[in-house]
PDB file of C-alpha atoms in Angstrom:
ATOM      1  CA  UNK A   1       0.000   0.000   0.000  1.00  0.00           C
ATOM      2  CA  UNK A   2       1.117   3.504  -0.834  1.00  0.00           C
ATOM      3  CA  UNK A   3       2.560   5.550   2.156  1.00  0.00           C
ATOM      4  CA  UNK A   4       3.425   9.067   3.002  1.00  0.00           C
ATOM      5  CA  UNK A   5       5.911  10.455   5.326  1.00  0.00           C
ATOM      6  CA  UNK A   6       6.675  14.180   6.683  1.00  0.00           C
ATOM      7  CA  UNK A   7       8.523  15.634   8.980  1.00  0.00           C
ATOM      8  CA  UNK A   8       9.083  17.576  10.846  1.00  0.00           C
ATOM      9  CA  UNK A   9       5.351  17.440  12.668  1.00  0.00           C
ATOM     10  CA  UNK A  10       6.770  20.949  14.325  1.00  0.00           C
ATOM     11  CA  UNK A  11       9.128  23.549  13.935  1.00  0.00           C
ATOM     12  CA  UNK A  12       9.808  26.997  14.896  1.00  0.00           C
ATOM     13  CA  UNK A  13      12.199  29.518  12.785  1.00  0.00           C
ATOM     14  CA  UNK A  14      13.041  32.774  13.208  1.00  0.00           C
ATOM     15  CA  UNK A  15      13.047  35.277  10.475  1.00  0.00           C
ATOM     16  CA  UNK A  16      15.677  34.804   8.238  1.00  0.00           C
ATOM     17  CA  UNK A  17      16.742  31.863   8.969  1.00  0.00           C
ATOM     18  CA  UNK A  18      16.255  28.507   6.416  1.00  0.00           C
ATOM     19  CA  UNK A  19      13.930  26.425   5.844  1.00  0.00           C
ATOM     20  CA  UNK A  20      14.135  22.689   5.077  1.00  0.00           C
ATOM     21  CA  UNK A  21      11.112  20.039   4.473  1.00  0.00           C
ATOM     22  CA  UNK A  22      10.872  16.655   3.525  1.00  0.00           C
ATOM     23  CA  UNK A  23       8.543  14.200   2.001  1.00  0.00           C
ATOM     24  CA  UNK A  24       9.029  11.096   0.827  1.00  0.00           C
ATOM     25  CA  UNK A  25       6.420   8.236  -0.629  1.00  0.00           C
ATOM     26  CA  UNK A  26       6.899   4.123  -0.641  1.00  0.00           C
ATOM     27  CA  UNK A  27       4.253   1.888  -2.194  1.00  0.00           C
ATOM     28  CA  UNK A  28       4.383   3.390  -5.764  1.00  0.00           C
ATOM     29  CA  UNK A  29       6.660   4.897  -8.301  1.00  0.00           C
ATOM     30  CA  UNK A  30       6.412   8.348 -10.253  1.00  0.00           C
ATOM     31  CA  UNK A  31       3.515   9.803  -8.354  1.00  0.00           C
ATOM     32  CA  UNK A  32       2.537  13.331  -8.976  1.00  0.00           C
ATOM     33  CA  UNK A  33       4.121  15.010  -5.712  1.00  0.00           C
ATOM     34  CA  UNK A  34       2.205  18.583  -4.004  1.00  0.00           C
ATOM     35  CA  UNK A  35       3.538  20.977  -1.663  1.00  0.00           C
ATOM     36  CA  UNK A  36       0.213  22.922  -0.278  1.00  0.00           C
ATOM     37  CA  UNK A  37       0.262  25.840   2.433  1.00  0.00           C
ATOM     38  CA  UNK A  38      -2.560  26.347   4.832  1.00  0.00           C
ATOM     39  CA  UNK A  39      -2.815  29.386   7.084  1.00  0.00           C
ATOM     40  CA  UNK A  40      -4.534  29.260  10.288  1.00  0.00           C
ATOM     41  CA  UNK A  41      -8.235  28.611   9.505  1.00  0.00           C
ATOM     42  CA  UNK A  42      -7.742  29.293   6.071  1.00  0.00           C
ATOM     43  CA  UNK A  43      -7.814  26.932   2.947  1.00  0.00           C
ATOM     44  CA  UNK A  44      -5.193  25.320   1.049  1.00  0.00           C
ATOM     45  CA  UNK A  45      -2.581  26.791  -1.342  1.00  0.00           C
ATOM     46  CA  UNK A  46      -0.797  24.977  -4.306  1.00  0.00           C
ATOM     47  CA  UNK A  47       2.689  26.536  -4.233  1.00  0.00           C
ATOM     48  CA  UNK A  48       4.782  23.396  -5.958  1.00  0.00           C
ATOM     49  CA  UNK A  49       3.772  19.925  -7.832  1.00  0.00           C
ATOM     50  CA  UNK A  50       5.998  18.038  -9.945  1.00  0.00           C
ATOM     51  CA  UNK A  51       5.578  14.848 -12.134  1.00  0.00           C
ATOM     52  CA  UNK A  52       9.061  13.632 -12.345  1.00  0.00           C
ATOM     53  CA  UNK A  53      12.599  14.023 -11.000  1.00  0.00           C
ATOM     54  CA  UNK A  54      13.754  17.509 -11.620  1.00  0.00           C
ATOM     55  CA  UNK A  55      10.835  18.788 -12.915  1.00  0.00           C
ATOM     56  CA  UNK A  56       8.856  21.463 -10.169  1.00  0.00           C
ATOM     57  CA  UNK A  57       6.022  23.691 -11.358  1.00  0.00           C
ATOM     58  CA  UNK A  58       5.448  26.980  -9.377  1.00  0.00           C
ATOM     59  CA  UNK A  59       1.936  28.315  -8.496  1.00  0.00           C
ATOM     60  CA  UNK A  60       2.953  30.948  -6.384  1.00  0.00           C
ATOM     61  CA  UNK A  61       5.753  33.172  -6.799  1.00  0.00           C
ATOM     62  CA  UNK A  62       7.972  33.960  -3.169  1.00  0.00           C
ATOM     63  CA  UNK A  63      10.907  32.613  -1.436  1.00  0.00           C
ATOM     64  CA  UNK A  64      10.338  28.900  -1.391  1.00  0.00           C
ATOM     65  CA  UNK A  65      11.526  26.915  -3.501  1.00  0.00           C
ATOM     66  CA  UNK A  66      11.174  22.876  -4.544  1.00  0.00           C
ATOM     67  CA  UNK A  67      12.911  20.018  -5.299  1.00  0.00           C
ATOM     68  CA  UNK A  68      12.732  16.407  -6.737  1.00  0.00           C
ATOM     69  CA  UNK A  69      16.080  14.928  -6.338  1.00  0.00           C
ATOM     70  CA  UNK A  70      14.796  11.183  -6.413  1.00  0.00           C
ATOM     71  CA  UNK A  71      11.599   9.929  -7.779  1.00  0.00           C
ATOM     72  CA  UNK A  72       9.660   9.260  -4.338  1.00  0.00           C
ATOM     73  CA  UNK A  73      11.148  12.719  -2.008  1.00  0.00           C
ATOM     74  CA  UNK A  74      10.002  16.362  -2.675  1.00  0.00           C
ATOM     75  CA  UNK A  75      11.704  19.105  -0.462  1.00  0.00           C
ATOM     76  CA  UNK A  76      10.687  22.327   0.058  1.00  0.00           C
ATOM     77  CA  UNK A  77      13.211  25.022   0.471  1.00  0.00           C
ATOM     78  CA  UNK A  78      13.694  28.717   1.447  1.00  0.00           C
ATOM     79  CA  UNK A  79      17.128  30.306   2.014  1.00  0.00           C
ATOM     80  CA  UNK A  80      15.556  32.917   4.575  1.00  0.00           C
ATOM     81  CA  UNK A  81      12.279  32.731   6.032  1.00  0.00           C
ATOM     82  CA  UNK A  82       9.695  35.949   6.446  1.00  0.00           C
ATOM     83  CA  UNK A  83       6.700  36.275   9.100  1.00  0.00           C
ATOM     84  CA  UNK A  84       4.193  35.400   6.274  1.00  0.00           C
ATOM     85  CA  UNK A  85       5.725  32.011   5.975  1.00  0.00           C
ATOM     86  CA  UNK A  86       4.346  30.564   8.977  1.00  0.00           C
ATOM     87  CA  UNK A  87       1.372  27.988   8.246  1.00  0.00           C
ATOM     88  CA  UNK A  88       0.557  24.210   7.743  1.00  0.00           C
ATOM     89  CA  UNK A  89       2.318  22.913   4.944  1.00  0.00           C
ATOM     90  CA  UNK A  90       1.019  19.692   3.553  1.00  0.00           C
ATOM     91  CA  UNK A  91       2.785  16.991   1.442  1.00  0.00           C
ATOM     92  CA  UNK A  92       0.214  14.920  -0.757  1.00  0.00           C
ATOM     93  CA  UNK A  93       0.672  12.434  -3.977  1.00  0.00           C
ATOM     94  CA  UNK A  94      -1.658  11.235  -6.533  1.00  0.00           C
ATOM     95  CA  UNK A  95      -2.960   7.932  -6.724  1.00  0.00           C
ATOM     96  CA  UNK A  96      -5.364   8.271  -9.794  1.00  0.00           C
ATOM     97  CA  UNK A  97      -8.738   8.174  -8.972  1.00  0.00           C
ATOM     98  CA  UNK A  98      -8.218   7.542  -5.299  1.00  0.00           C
ATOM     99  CA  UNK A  99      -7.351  11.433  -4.676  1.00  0.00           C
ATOM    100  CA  UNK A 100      -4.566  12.900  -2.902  1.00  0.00           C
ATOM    101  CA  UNK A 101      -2.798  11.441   0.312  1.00  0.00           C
ATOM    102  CA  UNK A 102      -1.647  13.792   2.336  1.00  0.00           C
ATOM    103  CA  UNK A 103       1.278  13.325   4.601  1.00  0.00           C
ATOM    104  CA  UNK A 104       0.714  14.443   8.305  1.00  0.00           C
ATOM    105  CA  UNK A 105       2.225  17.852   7.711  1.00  0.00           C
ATOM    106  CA  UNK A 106       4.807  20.375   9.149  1.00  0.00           C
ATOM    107  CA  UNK A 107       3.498  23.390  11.488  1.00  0.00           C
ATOM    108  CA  UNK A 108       5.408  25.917  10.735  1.00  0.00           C
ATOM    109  CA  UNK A 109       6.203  28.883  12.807  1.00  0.00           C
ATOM    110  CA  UNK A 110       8.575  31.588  12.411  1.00  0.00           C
ATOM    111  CA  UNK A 111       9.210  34.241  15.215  1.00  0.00           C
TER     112      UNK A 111
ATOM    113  CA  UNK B   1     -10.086  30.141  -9.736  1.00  0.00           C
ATOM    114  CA  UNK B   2     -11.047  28.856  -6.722  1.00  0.00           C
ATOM    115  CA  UNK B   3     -14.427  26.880  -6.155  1.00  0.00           C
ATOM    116  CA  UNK B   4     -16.658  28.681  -3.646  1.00  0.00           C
ATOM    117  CA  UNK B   5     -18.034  26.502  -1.130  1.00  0.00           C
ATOM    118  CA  UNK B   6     -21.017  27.142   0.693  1.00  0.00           C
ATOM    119  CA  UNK B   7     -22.385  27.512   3.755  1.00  0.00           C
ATOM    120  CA  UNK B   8     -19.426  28.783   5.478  1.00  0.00           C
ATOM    121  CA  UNK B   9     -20.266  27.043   8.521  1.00  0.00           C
ATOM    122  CA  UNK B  10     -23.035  24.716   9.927  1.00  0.00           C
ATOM    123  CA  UNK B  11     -24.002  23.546  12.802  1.00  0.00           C
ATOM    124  CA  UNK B  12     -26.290  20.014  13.383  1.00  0.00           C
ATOM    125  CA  UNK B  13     -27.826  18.044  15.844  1.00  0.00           C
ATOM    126  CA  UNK B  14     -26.544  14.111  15.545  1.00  0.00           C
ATOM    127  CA  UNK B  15     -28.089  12.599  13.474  1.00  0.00           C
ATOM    128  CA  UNK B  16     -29.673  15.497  11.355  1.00  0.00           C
ATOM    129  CA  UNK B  17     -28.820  15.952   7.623  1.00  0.00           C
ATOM    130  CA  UNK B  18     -26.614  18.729   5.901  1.00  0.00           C
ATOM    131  CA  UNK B  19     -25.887  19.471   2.473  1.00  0.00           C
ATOM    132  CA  UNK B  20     -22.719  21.524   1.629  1.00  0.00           C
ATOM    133  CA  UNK B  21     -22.505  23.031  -2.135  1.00  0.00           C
ATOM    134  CA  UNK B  22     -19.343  23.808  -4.317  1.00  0.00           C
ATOM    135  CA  UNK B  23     -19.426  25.633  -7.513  1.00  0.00           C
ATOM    136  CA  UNK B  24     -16.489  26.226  -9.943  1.00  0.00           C
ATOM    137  CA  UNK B  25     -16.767  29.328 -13.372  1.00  0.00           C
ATOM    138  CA  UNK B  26     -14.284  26.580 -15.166  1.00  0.00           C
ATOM    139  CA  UNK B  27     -15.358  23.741 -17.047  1.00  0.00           C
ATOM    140  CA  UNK B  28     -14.466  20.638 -14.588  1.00  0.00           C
ATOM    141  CA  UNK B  29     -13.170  17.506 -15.221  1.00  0.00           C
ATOM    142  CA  UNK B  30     -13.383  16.522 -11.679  1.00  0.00           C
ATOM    143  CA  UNK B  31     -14.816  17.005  -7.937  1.00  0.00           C
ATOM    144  CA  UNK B  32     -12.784  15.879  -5.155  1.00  0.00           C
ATOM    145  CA  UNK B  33     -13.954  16.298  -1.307  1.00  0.00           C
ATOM    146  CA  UNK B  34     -11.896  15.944   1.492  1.00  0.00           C
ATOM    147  CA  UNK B  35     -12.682  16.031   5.352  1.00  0.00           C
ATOM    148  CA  UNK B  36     -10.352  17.491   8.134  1.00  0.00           C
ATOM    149  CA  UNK B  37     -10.254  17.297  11.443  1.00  0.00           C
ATOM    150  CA  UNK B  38      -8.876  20.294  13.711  1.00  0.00           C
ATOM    151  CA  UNK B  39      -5.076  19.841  13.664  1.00  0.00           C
ATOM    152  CA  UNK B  40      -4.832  17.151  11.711  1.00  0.00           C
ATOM    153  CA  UNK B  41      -4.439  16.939   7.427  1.00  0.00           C
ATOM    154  CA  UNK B  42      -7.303  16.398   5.526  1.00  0.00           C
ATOM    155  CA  UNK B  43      -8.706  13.032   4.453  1.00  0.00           C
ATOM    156  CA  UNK B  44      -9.867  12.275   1.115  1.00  0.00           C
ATOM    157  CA  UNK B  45     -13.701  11.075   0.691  1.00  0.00           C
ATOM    158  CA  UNK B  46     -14.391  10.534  -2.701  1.00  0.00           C
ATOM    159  CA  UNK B  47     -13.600  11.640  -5.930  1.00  0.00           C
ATOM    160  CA  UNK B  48     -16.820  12.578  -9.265  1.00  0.00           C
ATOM    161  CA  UNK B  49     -15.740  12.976 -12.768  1.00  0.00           C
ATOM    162  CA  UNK B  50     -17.492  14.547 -15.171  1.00  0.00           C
ATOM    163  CA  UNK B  51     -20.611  12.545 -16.533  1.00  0.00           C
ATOM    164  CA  UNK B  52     -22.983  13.722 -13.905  1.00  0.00           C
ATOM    165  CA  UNK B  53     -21.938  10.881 -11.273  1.00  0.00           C
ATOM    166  CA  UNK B  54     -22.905  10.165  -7.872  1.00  0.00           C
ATOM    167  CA  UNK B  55     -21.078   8.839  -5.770  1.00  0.00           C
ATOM    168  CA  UNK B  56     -21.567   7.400  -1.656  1.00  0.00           C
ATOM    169  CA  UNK B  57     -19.595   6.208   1.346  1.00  0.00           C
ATOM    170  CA  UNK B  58     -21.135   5.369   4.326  1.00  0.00           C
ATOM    171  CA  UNK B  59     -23.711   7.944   4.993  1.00  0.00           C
ATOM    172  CA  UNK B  60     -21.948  10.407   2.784  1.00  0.00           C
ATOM    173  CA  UNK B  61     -23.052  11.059  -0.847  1.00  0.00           C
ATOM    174  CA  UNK B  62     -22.059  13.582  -3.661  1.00  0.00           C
ATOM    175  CA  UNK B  63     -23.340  14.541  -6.842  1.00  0.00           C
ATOM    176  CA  UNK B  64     -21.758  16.675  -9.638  1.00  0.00           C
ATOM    177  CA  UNK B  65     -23.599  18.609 -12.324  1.00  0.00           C
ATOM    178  CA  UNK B  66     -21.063  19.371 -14.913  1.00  0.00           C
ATOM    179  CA  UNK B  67     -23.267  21.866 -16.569  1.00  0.00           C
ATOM    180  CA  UNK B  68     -23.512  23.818 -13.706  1.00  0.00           C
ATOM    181  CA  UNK B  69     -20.147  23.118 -12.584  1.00  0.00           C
ATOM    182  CA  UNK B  70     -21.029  22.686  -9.301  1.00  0.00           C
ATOM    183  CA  UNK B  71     -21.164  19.351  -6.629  1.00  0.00           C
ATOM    184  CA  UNK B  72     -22.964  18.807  -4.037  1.00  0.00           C
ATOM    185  CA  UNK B  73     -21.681  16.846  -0.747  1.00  0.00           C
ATOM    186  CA  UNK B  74     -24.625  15.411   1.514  1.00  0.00           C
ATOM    187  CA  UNK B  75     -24.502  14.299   5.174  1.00  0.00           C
ATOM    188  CA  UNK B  76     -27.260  11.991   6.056  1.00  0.00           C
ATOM    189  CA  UNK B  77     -28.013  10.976   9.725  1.00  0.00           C
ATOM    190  CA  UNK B  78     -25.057  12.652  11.158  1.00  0.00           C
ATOM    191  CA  UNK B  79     -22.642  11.572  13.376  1.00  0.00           C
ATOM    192  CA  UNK B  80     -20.217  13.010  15.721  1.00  0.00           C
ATOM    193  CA  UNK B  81     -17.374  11.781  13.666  1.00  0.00           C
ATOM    194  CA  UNK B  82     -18.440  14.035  11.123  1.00  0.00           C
ATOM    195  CA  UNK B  83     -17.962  17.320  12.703  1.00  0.00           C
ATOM    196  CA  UNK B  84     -14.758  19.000  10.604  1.00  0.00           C
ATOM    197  CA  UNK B  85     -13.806  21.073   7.967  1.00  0.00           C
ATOM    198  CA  UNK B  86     -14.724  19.777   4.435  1.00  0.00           C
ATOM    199  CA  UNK B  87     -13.217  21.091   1.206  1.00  0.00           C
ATOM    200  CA  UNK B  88     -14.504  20.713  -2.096  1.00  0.00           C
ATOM    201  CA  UNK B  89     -10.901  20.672  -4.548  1.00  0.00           C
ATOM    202  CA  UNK B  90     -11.673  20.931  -8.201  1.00  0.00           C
ATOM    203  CA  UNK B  91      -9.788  20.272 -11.330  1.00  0.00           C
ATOM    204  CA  UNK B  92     -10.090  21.864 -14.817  1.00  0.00           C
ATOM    205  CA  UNK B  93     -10.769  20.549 -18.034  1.00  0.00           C
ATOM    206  CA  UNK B  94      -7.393  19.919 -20.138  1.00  0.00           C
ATOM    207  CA  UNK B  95      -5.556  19.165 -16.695  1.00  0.00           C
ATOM    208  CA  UNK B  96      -5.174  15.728 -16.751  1.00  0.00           C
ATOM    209  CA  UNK B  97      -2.042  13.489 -17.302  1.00  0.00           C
ATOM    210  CA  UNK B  98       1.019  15.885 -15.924  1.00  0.00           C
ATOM    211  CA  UNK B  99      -0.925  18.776 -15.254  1.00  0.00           C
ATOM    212  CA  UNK B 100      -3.553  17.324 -12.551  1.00  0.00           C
ATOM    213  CA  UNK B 101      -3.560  19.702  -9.868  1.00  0.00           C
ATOM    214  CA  UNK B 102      -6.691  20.703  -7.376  1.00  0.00           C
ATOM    215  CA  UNK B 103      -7.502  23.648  -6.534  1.00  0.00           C
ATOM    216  CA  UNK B 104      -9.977  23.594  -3.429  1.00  0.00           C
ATOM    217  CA  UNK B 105     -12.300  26.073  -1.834  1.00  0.00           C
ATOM    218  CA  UNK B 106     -11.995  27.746   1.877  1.00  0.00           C
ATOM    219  CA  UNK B 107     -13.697  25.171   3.152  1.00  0.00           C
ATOM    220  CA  UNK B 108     -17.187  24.507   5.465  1.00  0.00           C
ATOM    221  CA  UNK B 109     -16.688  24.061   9.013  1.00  0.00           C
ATOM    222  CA  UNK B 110     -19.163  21.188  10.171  1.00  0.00           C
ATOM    223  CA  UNK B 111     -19.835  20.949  13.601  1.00  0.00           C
ATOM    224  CA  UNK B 112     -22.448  18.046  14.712  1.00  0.00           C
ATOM    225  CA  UNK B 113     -23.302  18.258  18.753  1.00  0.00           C
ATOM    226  CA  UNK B 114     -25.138  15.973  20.551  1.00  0.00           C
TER     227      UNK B 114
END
């Protein structure tokens, strides 16, 4: 069966600083891979999916970035973080018609 | 464009019905709806392609009219396990294959008491 995994579950940054998350995925190959943001009581935002290593699509332009280095891990990046990066940030593949799988996400919160 | 997703909020007895609407100003392709619970990350429920489907699961049924690009999730008999958020995520028509992405709505808080 097809898996998810995140972490960190928590963190806390302080402005500037960077930011590292990971996500990998065991149970099938070449998924589509999504980095989504959520602010507090607020919906979810598409900021990166890819379909294959090394390729990232943008939805949102700031200072994260993505990455696909093998085919099952996704990492999302910043180099320094800002107030306005703080939120829930959510992992999730496709598996066709069974809808996304998210992982158990990252609270982020920079001070 | 995001789907707008209505009501905002609702609140139910147990075991009393709710209906929660979603309606897109893009040609679909497909309805996804997802429940989650406070803290946690959202849980897919089911997924309607185009083709007017309806779908169920448990007590939980959706419809989508692709002429009105809109879907419809409804609650039957509630239970406490249903209180949450629900989102409605929609995709457009021509984004299949590599370009499947959802976009969802801001979500309806669901609270059942008692």
């Amino acid at each position: 069966s097809q898996t998810i995994h995140q972490w960190p579950a928590t963190l806390v940054q302080p402005v500037g600083s960077p930011l590292s998350l990971e996500c990998t995925v065991e149970g099938t190959s070449n998924p589509n891979l999504y980095w989504y943001r959520q602010a507090a009581g607020r919906g979810l935002q598409l900021l990166f999916y890819s379909v294959g290593i090394g390729q990232i699509s943008s939805e949102v332009p700031q200072n994260l970035s993505a990455s696909r280095p093998q085919d099952r891990q996704f990492i999302l990046s910043s180099k320094k973080l800002l107030l306005s990066d703080s939120g829930f940030y959510l992992c999730a593949f496709l598996w066709r018609y069974h809808g996304y799988t998210f992982g158990s996400g990252t609270r982020l919160t920079v001070v | 464009q995001q789907p707008v997703q209505s009501p905002q909020a609702v609140i139910l007895r147990e075991g009393e019905d709710a209906v929660i609407n979603c309606s897109s100003s893009k040609a679909l392709y497909s309805v996804h709806w997802y429940r989650q619970k406070h803290g946690e990350a959202p849980v897919f429920l089911m997924i309607l392609l185009k083709g007017g489907e309806q779908k169920g699961h448990e007590k939980i049924s959706a419809s989508f009219n692709e002429k009105k690009q809109q879907s419809s999730l409804y609650l039957t008999a509630s239970q406490l396990s249903y209180s949450g958020t629900y989102f409605c995520g929609t995709v457009k028509m021509g984004s299949g294959g590599s370009n499947y992405k959802l976009t969802f709505g801001k979500g309806t808080l669901l609270t059942v008491n008692p």
